[in-house]
Protein backbone atom coordinates (compact mmCIF):
# COMPACT_ATOMS: atom_id res chain seq x y z
CA UNK A 1 63.94 114.88 56.52
CA UNK A 2 60.60 115.43 54.79
CA UNK A 3 62.21 117.51 52.05
CA UNK A 4 64.38 114.52 51.06
CA UNK A 5 61.29 112.70 49.77
CA UNK A 6 60.19 115.60 47.58
CA UNK A 7 61.44 116.39 44.15
CA UNK A 8 63.31 119.68 44.09
CA UNK A 9 61.76 122.28 41.80
CA UNK A 10 64.23 123.41 39.18
CA UNK A 11 64.10 127.19 38.71
CA UNK A 12 65.69 128.81 35.75
CA UNK A 13 67.49 132.12 36.14
CA UNK A 14 64.52 133.73 34.42
CA UNK A 15 62.12 132.12 36.92
CA UNK A 16 64.17 133.40 39.83
CA UNK A 17 64.16 136.95 38.48
CA UNK A 18 60.38 136.81 37.94
CA UNK A 19 59.83 135.52 41.50
CA UNK A 20 61.98 138.31 42.91
CA UNK A 21 60.12 140.89 40.86
CA UNK A 22 56.73 139.62 42.00
CA UNK A 23 57.79 139.45 45.66
CA UNK A 24 58.93 143.06 45.47
CA UNK A 25 55.44 144.04 44.34
CA UNK A 26 54.15 143.03 47.76
CA UNK A 27 54.65 145.22 50.80
CA UNK A 28 56.66 142.66 52.75
CA UNK A 29 60.05 143.65 51.37
CA UNK A 30 59.27 147.29 52.15
CA UNK A 31 58.26 146.39 55.71
CA UNK A 32 61.50 144.49 56.19
CA UNK A 33 63.59 147.43 54.97
CA UNK A 34 61.75 149.85 57.25
CA UNK A 35 62.16 147.54 60.25
CA UNK A 36 65.87 147.18 59.57
CA UNK A 37 66.32 150.94 59.36
CA UNK A 38 64.44 151.46 62.62
CA UNK A 39 66.44 148.78 64.41
CA UNK A 40 69.68 150.37 63.22
CA UNK A 41 68.50 153.48 65.07
CA UNK A 42 67.85 151.51 68.28
CA UNK A 43 64.08 151.31 67.90
CA UNK A 44 62.47 148.10 69.11
CA UNK A 45 60.23 146.69 66.40
CA UNK A 46 57.18 144.41 66.40
CA UNK A 47 56.19 143.05 62.98
CA UNK A 48 52.75 142.06 61.72
CA UNK A 49 50.97 142.47 65.05
CA UNK A 50 47.33 141.41 65.09
CA UNK A 51 44.63 143.27 66.97
CA UNK A 52 40.86 143.08 67.27
CA UNK A 53 39.15 145.84 65.33
CA UNK A 54 36.31 146.59 67.74
CA UNK A 55 34.62 148.84 65.19
CA UNK A 56 34.08 146.03 62.67
CA UNK A 57 34.70 143.13 65.08
CA UNK A 58 37.46 141.66 62.90
CA UNK A 59 41.03 140.57 63.43
CA UNK A 60 43.35 142.99 61.67
CA UNK A 61 47.06 143.27 61.15
CA UNK A 62 49.18 146.35 61.69
CA UNK A 63 52.42 146.37 59.75
CA UNK A 64 54.87 147.72 62.34
CA UNK A 65 54.94 148.98 65.90
CA UNK A 66 58.21 150.70 66.77
CA UNK A 67 59.13 152.07 70.17
CA UNK A 68 61.92 153.39 72.34
CA UNK A 69 61.87 153.27 76.15
CA UNK A 70 64.04 155.20 78.58
CA UNK A 71 63.91 155.06 82.39
CA UNK A 72 63.99 158.14 84.59
CA UNK A 73 63.69 157.27 88.24
CA UNK A 74 61.07 154.55 88.62
CA UNK A 75 59.18 155.49 85.44
CA UNK A 76 59.70 154.18 81.90
CA UNK A 77 59.04 156.72 79.15
CA UNK A 78 57.97 155.27 75.78
CA UNK A 79 57.74 156.90 72.38
CA UNK A 80 55.68 154.63 70.13
CA UNK A 81 54.91 154.69 66.42
CA UNK A 82 52.10 152.69 64.85
CA UNK A 83 53.17 152.32 61.22
CA UNK A 84 51.41 151.42 57.99
CA UNK A 85 53.53 150.49 54.96
CA UNK A 86 52.21 150.90 51.42
CA UNK A 87 53.78 150.61 47.98
CA UNK A 88 52.64 151.46 44.45
CA UNK A 89 54.41 151.52 41.10
CA UNK A 90 51.48 152.73 39.02
CA UNK A 91 49.60 155.09 41.33
CA UNK A 92 50.61 158.31 43.03
CA UNK A 93 48.98 159.67 46.15
CA UNK A 94 47.44 163.13 45.93
CA UNK A 95 46.57 165.22 48.99
CA UNK A 96 44.26 168.22 48.60
CA UNK A 97 45.07 170.98 51.10
CA UNK A 98 43.92 174.37 52.28
CA UNK A 99 45.21 176.88 54.80
CA UNK A 100 44.88 175.97 58.45
CA UNK A 101 42.42 177.98 60.52
CA UNK A 102 44.23 178.36 63.83
CA UNK A 103 41.16 179.80 65.52
CA UNK A 104 38.75 177.04 64.47
CA UNK A 105 37.02 176.00 67.74
CA UNK A 106 35.91 172.70 66.20
CA UNK A 107 39.41 171.45 65.42
CA UNK A 108 42.24 170.27 67.62
CA UNK A 109 45.21 171.02 65.40
CA UNK A 110 47.75 169.49 67.74
CA UNK A 111 46.39 166.24 69.19
CA UNK A 112 48.76 164.38 71.49
CA UNK A 113 48.04 160.78 72.44
CA UNK A 114 49.42 159.81 75.85
CA UNK A 115 48.76 157.07 78.37
CA UNK A 116 50.17 156.83 81.87
CA UNK A 117 49.51 155.00 85.12
CA UNK A 118 51.57 157.43 87.21
CA UNK A 119 49.47 159.65 89.50
CA UNK A 120 51.63 162.75 89.14
CA UNK A 121 51.84 162.51 85.35
CA UNK A 122 48.09 161.91 85.10
CA UNK A 123 47.49 164.98 87.27
CA UNK A 124 49.90 167.14 85.27
CA UNK A 125 48.51 166.05 81.89
CA UNK A 126 45.02 167.00 83.10
CA UNK A 127 46.11 170.25 84.74
CA UNK A 128 48.37 171.96 82.21
CA UNK A 129 47.97 172.58 78.48
CA UNK A 130 50.39 170.02 77.03
CA UNK A 131 49.55 170.89 73.42
CA UNK A 132 50.33 174.57 73.96
CA UNK A 133 53.62 173.83 75.69
CA UNK A 134 54.83 171.51 72.95
CA UNK A 135 53.65 173.91 70.26
CA UNK A 136 55.68 176.69 71.88
CA UNK A 137 58.70 174.39 71.90
CA UNK A 138 58.33 173.88 68.13
CA UNK A 139 59.71 177.37 67.52
CA UNK A 140 63.14 176.37 68.82
CA UNK A 141 63.16 172.70 67.78
CA UNK A 142 62.94 171.88 64.08
CA UNK A 143 62.28 168.20 64.74
CA UNK A 144 59.26 169.09 66.89
CA UNK A 145 57.84 171.30 64.17
CA UNK A 146 58.38 168.41 61.75
CA UNK A 147 56.25 166.13 63.93
CA UNK A 148 53.62 168.51 65.31
CA UNK A 149 53.63 171.63 63.13
CA UNK A 150 50.60 172.31 60.90
CA UNK A 151 50.49 175.07 58.28
CA UNK A 152 48.08 173.39 55.85
CA UNK A 153 45.17 171.05 56.32
CA UNK A 154 44.43 168.02 54.16
CA UNK A 155 40.71 168.02 53.34
CA UNK A 156 40.71 165.18 50.78
CA UNK A 157 42.99 162.61 49.20
CA UNK A 158 42.99 160.43 46.11
CA UNK A 159 45.06 157.87 44.27
CA UNK A 160 45.87 158.89 40.69
CA UNK A 161 47.07 156.82 37.78
CA UNK A 162 50.71 157.82 37.18
CA UNK A 163 50.28 157.94 33.39
CA UNK A 164 46.80 159.33 32.84
CA UNK A 165 46.36 160.96 36.29
CA UNK A 166 42.85 159.56 36.33
CA UNK A 167 41.37 159.13 39.85
CA UNK A 168 41.74 155.58 41.16
CA UNK A 169 39.73 155.94 44.43
CA UNK A 170 41.25 156.49 47.87
CA UNK A 171 41.12 152.95 49.25
CA UNK A 172 44.79 152.41 50.14
CA UNK A 173 45.20 155.87 51.66
CA UNK A 174 42.00 155.56 53.68
CA UNK A 175 42.93 152.07 54.90
CA UNK A 176 46.36 153.26 56.02
CA UNK A 177 44.60 155.89 58.15
CA UNK A 178 41.85 153.79 59.69
CA UNK A 179 43.96 150.72 60.44
CA UNK A 180 46.65 152.73 62.22
CA UNK A 181 44.37 154.85 64.39
CA UNK A 182 42.30 151.81 65.36
CA UNK A 183 45.49 149.93 66.19
CA UNK A 184 46.66 152.91 68.24
CA UNK A 185 43.48 152.86 70.30
CA UNK A 186 43.68 149.09 70.72
CA UNK A 187 47.26 149.27 71.98
CA UNK A 188 46.49 152.24 74.21
CA UNK A 189 43.41 150.63 75.77
CA UNK A 190 45.25 147.36 76.41
CA UNK A 191 47.85 149.05 78.61
CA UNK A 192 45.56 149.28 81.65
CA UNK A 193 45.60 145.50 81.94
CA UNK A 194 49.12 144.79 80.67
CA UNK A 195 51.34 147.39 82.32
CA UNK A 196 51.94 147.08 86.07
CA UNK A 197 55.11 149.12 86.54
CA UNK A 198 54.85 152.91 86.21
CA UNK A 199 55.15 154.19 82.66
CA UNK A 200 54.19 156.90 80.20
CA UNK A 201 53.45 156.08 76.56
CA UNK A 202 53.33 158.66 73.79
CA UNK A 203 51.65 157.33 70.62
CA UNK A 204 52.13 158.53 67.05
CA UNK A 205 50.92 157.33 63.66
CA UNK A 206 53.01 157.01 60.49
CA UNK A 207 52.03 155.95 56.98
CA UNK A 208 55.16 155.19 54.97
CA UNK A 209 54.61 155.12 51.22
CA UNK A 210 57.04 153.75 48.67
CA UNK A 211 55.81 155.82 45.75
CA UNK A 212 55.17 159.37 44.60
CA UNK A 213 53.10 161.93 46.53
CA UNK A 214 51.77 165.30 45.43
CA UNK A 215 50.02 168.16 47.20
CA UNK A 216 47.23 170.07 45.48
CA UNK A 217 47.00 173.34 47.40
CA UNK A 218 43.82 175.40 46.97
CA UNK A 219 44.67 179.08 47.36
CA UNK A 220 42.02 181.65 46.35
CA UNK A 221 40.49 179.20 43.88
CA UNK A 222 43.88 178.57 42.29
CA UNK A 223 45.36 175.08 42.56
CA UNK A 224 49.09 174.78 43.08
CA UNK A 225 50.52 171.31 42.54
CA UNK A 226 53.85 170.28 44.03
CA UNK A 227 55.62 167.03 44.76
CA UNK A 228 56.02 166.36 48.48
CA UNK A 229 57.95 163.81 50.49
CA UNK A 230 55.91 164.17 53.68
CA UNK A 231 52.58 165.60 54.71
CA UNK A 232 50.38 165.45 57.80
CA UNK A 233 46.72 164.50 57.74
CA UNK A 234 44.49 165.59 60.62
CA UNK A 235 40.87 164.74 61.21
CA UNK A 236 38.27 163.66 63.71
CA UNK A 237 37.50 159.94 63.86
CA UNK A 238 35.17 157.84 65.98
CA UNK A 239 36.81 154.70 67.35
CA UNK A 240 34.93 152.45 69.77
CA UNK A 241 32.19 155.10 70.03
CA UNK A 242 34.73 157.67 71.21
CA UNK A 243 35.45 160.73 69.10
CA UNK A 244 38.99 162.11 68.96
CA UNK A 245 41.36 163.94 66.65
CA UNK A 246 44.24 162.01 65.12
CA UNK A 247 47.29 163.11 63.16
CA UNK A 248 48.66 160.69 60.56
CA UNK A 249 52.08 161.59 59.19
CA UNK A 250 52.58 160.42 55.60
CA UNK A 251 56.21 159.97 54.58
CA UNK A 252 57.96 158.79 51.45
CA UNK A 253 60.10 155.75 52.06
CA UNK A 254 63.03 157.13 50.07
CA UNK A 255 63.52 159.92 52.65
CA UNK A 256 62.83 157.84 55.74
CA UNK A 257 66.47 157.59 56.78
CA UNK A 258 66.77 161.36 57.22
CA UNK A 259 63.40 161.52 58.96
CA UNK A 260 64.31 158.87 61.51
CA UNK A 261 66.93 161.19 63.00
CA UNK A 262 64.06 163.57 63.80
CA UNK A 263 62.11 160.74 65.41
CA UNK A 264 65.18 159.90 67.50
CA UNK A 265 65.29 163.52 68.66
CA UNK A 266 61.57 163.36 69.40
CA UNK A 267 62.07 160.50 71.86
CA UNK A 268 64.91 162.36 73.59
CA UNK A 269 62.64 165.40 73.91
CA UNK A 270 59.73 163.33 75.22
CA UNK A 271 61.83 161.77 77.97
CA UNK A 272 63.11 165.15 79.12
CA UNK A 273 59.74 166.90 78.77
CA UNK A 274 57.53 164.35 80.51
CA UNK A 275 60.00 163.48 83.26
CA UNK A 276 60.28 167.22 83.83
CA UNK A 277 56.58 167.29 84.71
CA UNK A 278 57.36 165.18 87.77
CA UNK A 279 59.85 167.77 89.00
CA UNK A 280 57.45 170.57 88.13
CA UNK A 281 54.72 169.03 90.28
CA UNK A 282 56.95 169.07 93.35
CA UNK A 283 58.30 172.55 92.62
CA UNK A 284 54.79 173.99 92.19
CA UNK A 285 52.85 171.86 94.65
CA UNK A 286 51.85 175.00 96.59
CA UNK A 287 50.69 176.82 93.44
CA UNK A 288 48.00 174.57 92.02
CA UNK A 289 44.46 175.90 92.06
CA UNK A 290 42.26 174.83 94.98
CA UNK A 291 45.27 173.00 96.50
CA UNK A 292 44.78 170.14 94.05
CA UNK A 293 48.48 169.35 94.26
CA UNK A 294 48.22 168.47 97.94
CA UNK A 295 44.89 166.71 97.44
CA UNK A 296 46.57 164.30 95.02
CA UNK A 297 48.34 162.41 97.82
CA UNK A 298 46.16 163.38 100.78
CA UNK A 299 45.15 159.78 101.49
CA UNK A 300 48.76 158.59 101.37
CA UNK A 301 49.81 161.44 103.64
CA UNK A 302 46.98 160.71 106.06
CA UNK A 303 47.93 157.03 106.26
CA UNK A 304 51.51 158.06 107.00
CA UNK A 305 50.80 160.44 109.89
CA UNK A 306 47.27 160.21 111.26
CA UNK A 307 47.80 157.19 113.53
CA UNK A 308 50.90 158.77 115.02
CA UNK A 309 48.98 161.99 115.64
CA UNK A 310 46.23 160.01 117.36
CA UNK A 311 48.74 158.30 119.65
CA UNK A 312 50.23 161.64 120.64
CA UNK A 313 46.79 163.10 121.36
CA UNK A 314 45.94 160.09 123.52
CA UNK A 315 48.99 160.82 125.66
CA UNK A 316 47.32 164.16 126.46
CA UNK A 317 43.93 162.46 127.11
CA UNK A 318 42.46 163.50 123.76
CA UNK A 319 41.02 160.14 122.76
CA UNK A 320 38.76 160.97 119.81
CA UNK A 321 40.20 160.11 116.39
CA UNK A 322 40.71 163.08 114.07
CA UNK A 323 40.91 162.75 110.27
CA UNK A 324 42.90 164.93 107.89
CA UNK A 325 40.15 166.59 105.85
CA UNK A 326 42.30 168.83 103.65
CA UNK A 327 45.75 170.32 103.15
CA UNK A 328 45.83 173.96 102.06
CA UNK A 329 48.58 176.45 101.39
CA UNK A 330 48.12 180.12 102.29
CA UNK A 331 50.31 182.14 99.93
CA UNK A 332 49.96 185.38 101.87
CA UNK A 333 51.17 183.73 105.07
CA UNK A 334 53.49 181.27 103.26
CA UNK A 335 52.03 178.66 105.57
CA UNK A 336 50.68 175.16 104.93
CA UNK A 337 47.63 174.25 106.99
CA UNK A 338 46.76 170.63 107.76
CA UNK A 339 43.08 170.56 108.71
CA UNK A 340 41.87 167.98 111.23
CA UNK A 341 38.25 167.17 112.02
CA UNK A 342 35.80 164.52 113.15
CA UNK A 343 32.04 164.17 113.06
CA UNK A 344 32.17 162.88 116.63
CA UNK A 345 33.79 165.95 118.21
CA UNK A 346 33.08 169.63 118.73
CA UNK A 347 35.00 172.49 117.16
CA UNK A 348 36.26 173.47 120.62
CA UNK A 349 37.66 169.96 121.13
CA UNK A 350 39.39 170.08 117.76
CA UNK A 351 40.87 173.52 118.48
CA UNK A 352 42.36 172.27 121.74
CA UNK A 353 43.68 169.11 120.05
CA UNK A 354 45.47 170.98 117.25
CA UNK A 355 46.99 173.37 119.80
CA UNK A 356 48.46 170.32 121.52
CA UNK A 357 49.85 168.97 118.24
CA UNK A 358 51.32 172.33 117.21
CA UNK A 359 53.25 172.37 120.49
CA UNK A 360 54.39 168.72 120.30
CA UNK A 361 57.93 168.51 118.88
CA UNK A 362 57.68 164.80 118.04
CA UNK A 363 54.38 165.23 116.17
CA UNK A 364 55.90 168.15 114.27
CA UNK A 365 58.99 166.09 113.47
CA UNK A 366 57.32 163.05 111.88
CA UNK A 367 54.75 165.21 110.08
CA UNK A 368 57.56 167.30 108.60
CA UNK A 369 59.29 164.11 107.49
CA UNK A 370 56.11 162.85 105.78
CA UNK A 371 55.57 166.17 104.00
CA UNK A 372 59.09 166.00 102.63
CA UNK A 373 58.85 162.35 101.56
CA UNK A 374 55.45 162.63 99.89
CA UNK A 375 55.36 166.22 98.60
CA UNK A 376 59.02 167.28 98.87
CA UNK A 377 57.62 170.19 100.88
CA UNK A 378 60.04 171.67 103.43
CA UNK A 379 58.27 174.91 104.35
CA UNK A 380 56.36 175.93 107.44
CA UNK A 381 53.11 174.20 108.42
CA UNK A 382 50.49 174.16 111.17
CA UNK A 383 47.66 171.92 112.24
CA UNK A 384 44.26 173.59 112.20
CA UNK A 385 40.69 172.77 113.15
CA UNK A 386 37.82 172.87 110.65
CA UNK A 387 34.98 175.17 111.57
CA UNK A 388 31.63 173.86 110.29
CA UNK A 389 28.81 176.42 110.79
CA UNK A 390 26.09 173.80 110.21
């Protein structure tokens, strides 16, 4: 072995203690402890992951990425935390706060970072107000309020000398913010190429500090100073020329064990909440504005039934091919209309063709089956012609 040819360095007990002390001044021991605690709570952990900082075109390292994944049906639901770890023995972190203005139109107080490649989830996330729904759920779920709730807003931060309380700049705090949100965007943007199976990712940012934190609250020109063990920072940042709001949750390491139970509950909530959107789509497919729910899978539905409809029409000597142009639900009639049309036919031809289909039991049967398989719709439906006045 190579080591056999080298003289062993003789360390005294004093040397060993000094080495240990110096190693503990780095952040690596802290990272290891945090990873171990996360793994004990069944979080998968990736250490020291490198990413390309597109803003400054540099390779950077993010301390920890932790995630949980749970399957529901054919979809994997991920809760992911991008984590920065910092430590200081001689500086405390001070956060200057003010009251939150709930009505501020220029601020998104409750940003939620999701990515999905599932069509229904994409549709639902674009259609409903996710932030409002989760905010309403905070009232009955303490762990949700812990993660998302905002009663004060951090407008500045600073490192202070623990003895003199002299300002020591904000470098470490600022770096913990920028590196994590840039890493979040890098991970999020990479999913389009990496993930092939259907999934939903929810991203969050943590900055875990092994040291003291204080809040300086400005209330009617009076400053109130208190020690805190967690605080949320919210602001608008531009990453890769895209402007978004980000929430960075600062936590003291000494209380992390109790906080992780809340993060465990958060993942359980996410799985139930986001998988529930799939069921909600099917339950409310007839309720979406402008029949967008049916439009979501119109092409898939057309591929499933249109050739069969054409074959049935041919058996009645209707040889022109009709396309499905839209699917619309009439709430007053409680009737779903499947509109058929072609640029190569007249309205009279189309009216006669749909009358044939509406009377054909086999055409009705396989169309009903396709509606159930694709939309889980089991109500009444009719074929209809499209009248084009010009």
